[in-house]
Tab-separated table of C-alpha atoms in Angstrom:
chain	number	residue	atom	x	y	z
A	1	UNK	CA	-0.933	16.989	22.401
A	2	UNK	CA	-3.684	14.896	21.011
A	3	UNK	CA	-3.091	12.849	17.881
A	4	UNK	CA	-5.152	13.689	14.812
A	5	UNK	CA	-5.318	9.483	13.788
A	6	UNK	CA	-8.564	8.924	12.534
A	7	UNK	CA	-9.980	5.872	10.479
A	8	UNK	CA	-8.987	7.622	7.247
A	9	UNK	CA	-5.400	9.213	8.470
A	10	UNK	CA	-2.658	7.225	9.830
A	11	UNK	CA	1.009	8.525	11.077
A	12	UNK	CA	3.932	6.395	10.874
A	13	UNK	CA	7.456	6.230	12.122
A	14	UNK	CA	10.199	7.757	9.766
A	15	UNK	CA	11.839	4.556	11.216
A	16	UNK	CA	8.917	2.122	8.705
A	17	UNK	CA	10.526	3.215	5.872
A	18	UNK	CA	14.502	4.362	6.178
A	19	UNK	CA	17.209	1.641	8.306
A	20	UNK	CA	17.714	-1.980	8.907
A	21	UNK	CA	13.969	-1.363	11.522
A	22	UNK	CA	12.874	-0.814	7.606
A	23	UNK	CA	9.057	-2.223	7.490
A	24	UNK	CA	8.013	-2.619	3.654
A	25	UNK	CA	5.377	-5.034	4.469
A	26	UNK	CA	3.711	-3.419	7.422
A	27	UNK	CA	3.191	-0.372	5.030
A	28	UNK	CA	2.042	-2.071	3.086
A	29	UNK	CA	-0.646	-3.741	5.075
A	30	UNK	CA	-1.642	-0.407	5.898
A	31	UNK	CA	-1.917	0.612	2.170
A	32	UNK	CA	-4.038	-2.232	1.461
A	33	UNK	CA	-6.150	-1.280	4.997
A	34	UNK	CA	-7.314	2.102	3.040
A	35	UNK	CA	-7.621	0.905	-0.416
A	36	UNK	CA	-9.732	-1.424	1.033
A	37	UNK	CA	-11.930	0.975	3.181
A	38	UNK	CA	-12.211	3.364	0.217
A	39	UNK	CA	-8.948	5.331	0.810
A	40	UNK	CA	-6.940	7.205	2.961
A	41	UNK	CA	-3.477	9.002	3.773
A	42	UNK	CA	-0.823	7.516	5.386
A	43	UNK	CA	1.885	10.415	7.151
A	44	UNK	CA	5.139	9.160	7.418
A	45	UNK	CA	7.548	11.151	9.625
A	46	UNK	CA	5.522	11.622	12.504
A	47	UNK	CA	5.952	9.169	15.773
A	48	UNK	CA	3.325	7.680	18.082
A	49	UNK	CA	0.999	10.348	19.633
A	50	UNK	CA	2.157	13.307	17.695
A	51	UNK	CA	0.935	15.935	15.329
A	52	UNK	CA	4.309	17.269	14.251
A	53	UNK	CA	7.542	15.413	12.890
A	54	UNK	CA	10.075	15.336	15.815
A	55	UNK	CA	12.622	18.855	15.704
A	56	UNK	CA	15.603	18.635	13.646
A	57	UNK	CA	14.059	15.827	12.045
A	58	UNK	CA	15.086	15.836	8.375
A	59	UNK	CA	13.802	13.639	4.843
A	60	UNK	CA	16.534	12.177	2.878
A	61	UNK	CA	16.482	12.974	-0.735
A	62	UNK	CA	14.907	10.406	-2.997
A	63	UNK	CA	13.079	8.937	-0.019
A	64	UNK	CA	9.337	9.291	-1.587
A	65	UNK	CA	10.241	7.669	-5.111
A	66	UNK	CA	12.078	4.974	-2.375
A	67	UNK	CA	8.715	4.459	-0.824
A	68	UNK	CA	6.732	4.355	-3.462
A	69	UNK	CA	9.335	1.509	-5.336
A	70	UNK	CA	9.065	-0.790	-2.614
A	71	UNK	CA	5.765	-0.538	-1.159
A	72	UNK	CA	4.700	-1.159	-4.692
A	73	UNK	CA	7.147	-4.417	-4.487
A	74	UNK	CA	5.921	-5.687	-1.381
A	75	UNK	CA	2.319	-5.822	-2.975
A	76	UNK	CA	3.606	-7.460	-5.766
A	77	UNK	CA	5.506	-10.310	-3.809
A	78	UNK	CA	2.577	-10.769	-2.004
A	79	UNK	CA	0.368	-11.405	-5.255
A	80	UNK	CA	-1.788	-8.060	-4.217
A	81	UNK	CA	-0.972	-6.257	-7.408
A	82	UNK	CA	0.062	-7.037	-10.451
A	83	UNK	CA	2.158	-4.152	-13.097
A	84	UNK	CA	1.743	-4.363	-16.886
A	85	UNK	CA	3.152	-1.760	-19.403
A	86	UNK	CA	6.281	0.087	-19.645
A	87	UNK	CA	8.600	1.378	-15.885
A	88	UNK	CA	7.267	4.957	-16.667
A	89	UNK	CA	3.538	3.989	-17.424
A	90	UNK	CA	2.791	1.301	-15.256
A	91	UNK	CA	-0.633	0.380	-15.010
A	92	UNK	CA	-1.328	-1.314	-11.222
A	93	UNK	CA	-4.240	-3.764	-10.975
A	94	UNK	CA	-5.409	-5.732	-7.695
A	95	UNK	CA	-5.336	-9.403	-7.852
A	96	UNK	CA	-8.913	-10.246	-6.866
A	97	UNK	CA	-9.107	-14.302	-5.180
């Protein structure tokens, strides 16, 4: 089965984002990647040289809002991003320099 990666689409490991093999800063590396090459999607649940998700293979609850949270933090410790305004109205900005 061929993989449908492209320069625009790129599948990831459910293992970057859930577990102690966690990777917050490789994601987002990757988000940073597309923003900078005028965007993107990035597929999470789908391993190395595969279309599908594996079978069985099952999303726990809350785990996009979790992804979101600290993909967002590990631009911000890495001065990529900034947040001003309120938790539910955040506005993002990138840290040009």
């Amino acid at each position: 089965m061929m993989s449908t990666e492209d320069q625009q689409t790129d599948m990831k490991s459910l293992r970057i984002v859930t577990g102690k093999s966690a990777d917050w800063d490789e994601l987002a590396k990757d988000c940073v990647c597309f923003a900078n090459a005028r965007g993107g999607r990035i597929i999470i649940g789908i391993e190395d040289g595969e279309v599908q998700p594996p079978p069985g293979q099952t999303i726990p609850s809350g785990l996009a809002e979790k992804i979101v949270k600290r993909t967002l933090e590990a631009l911000s410790e890495d001065g990529i991003i900034s947040f001003t305004g309120e938790k539910r109205w955040r506005r993002y900005s990138v840290i040009e320099g």
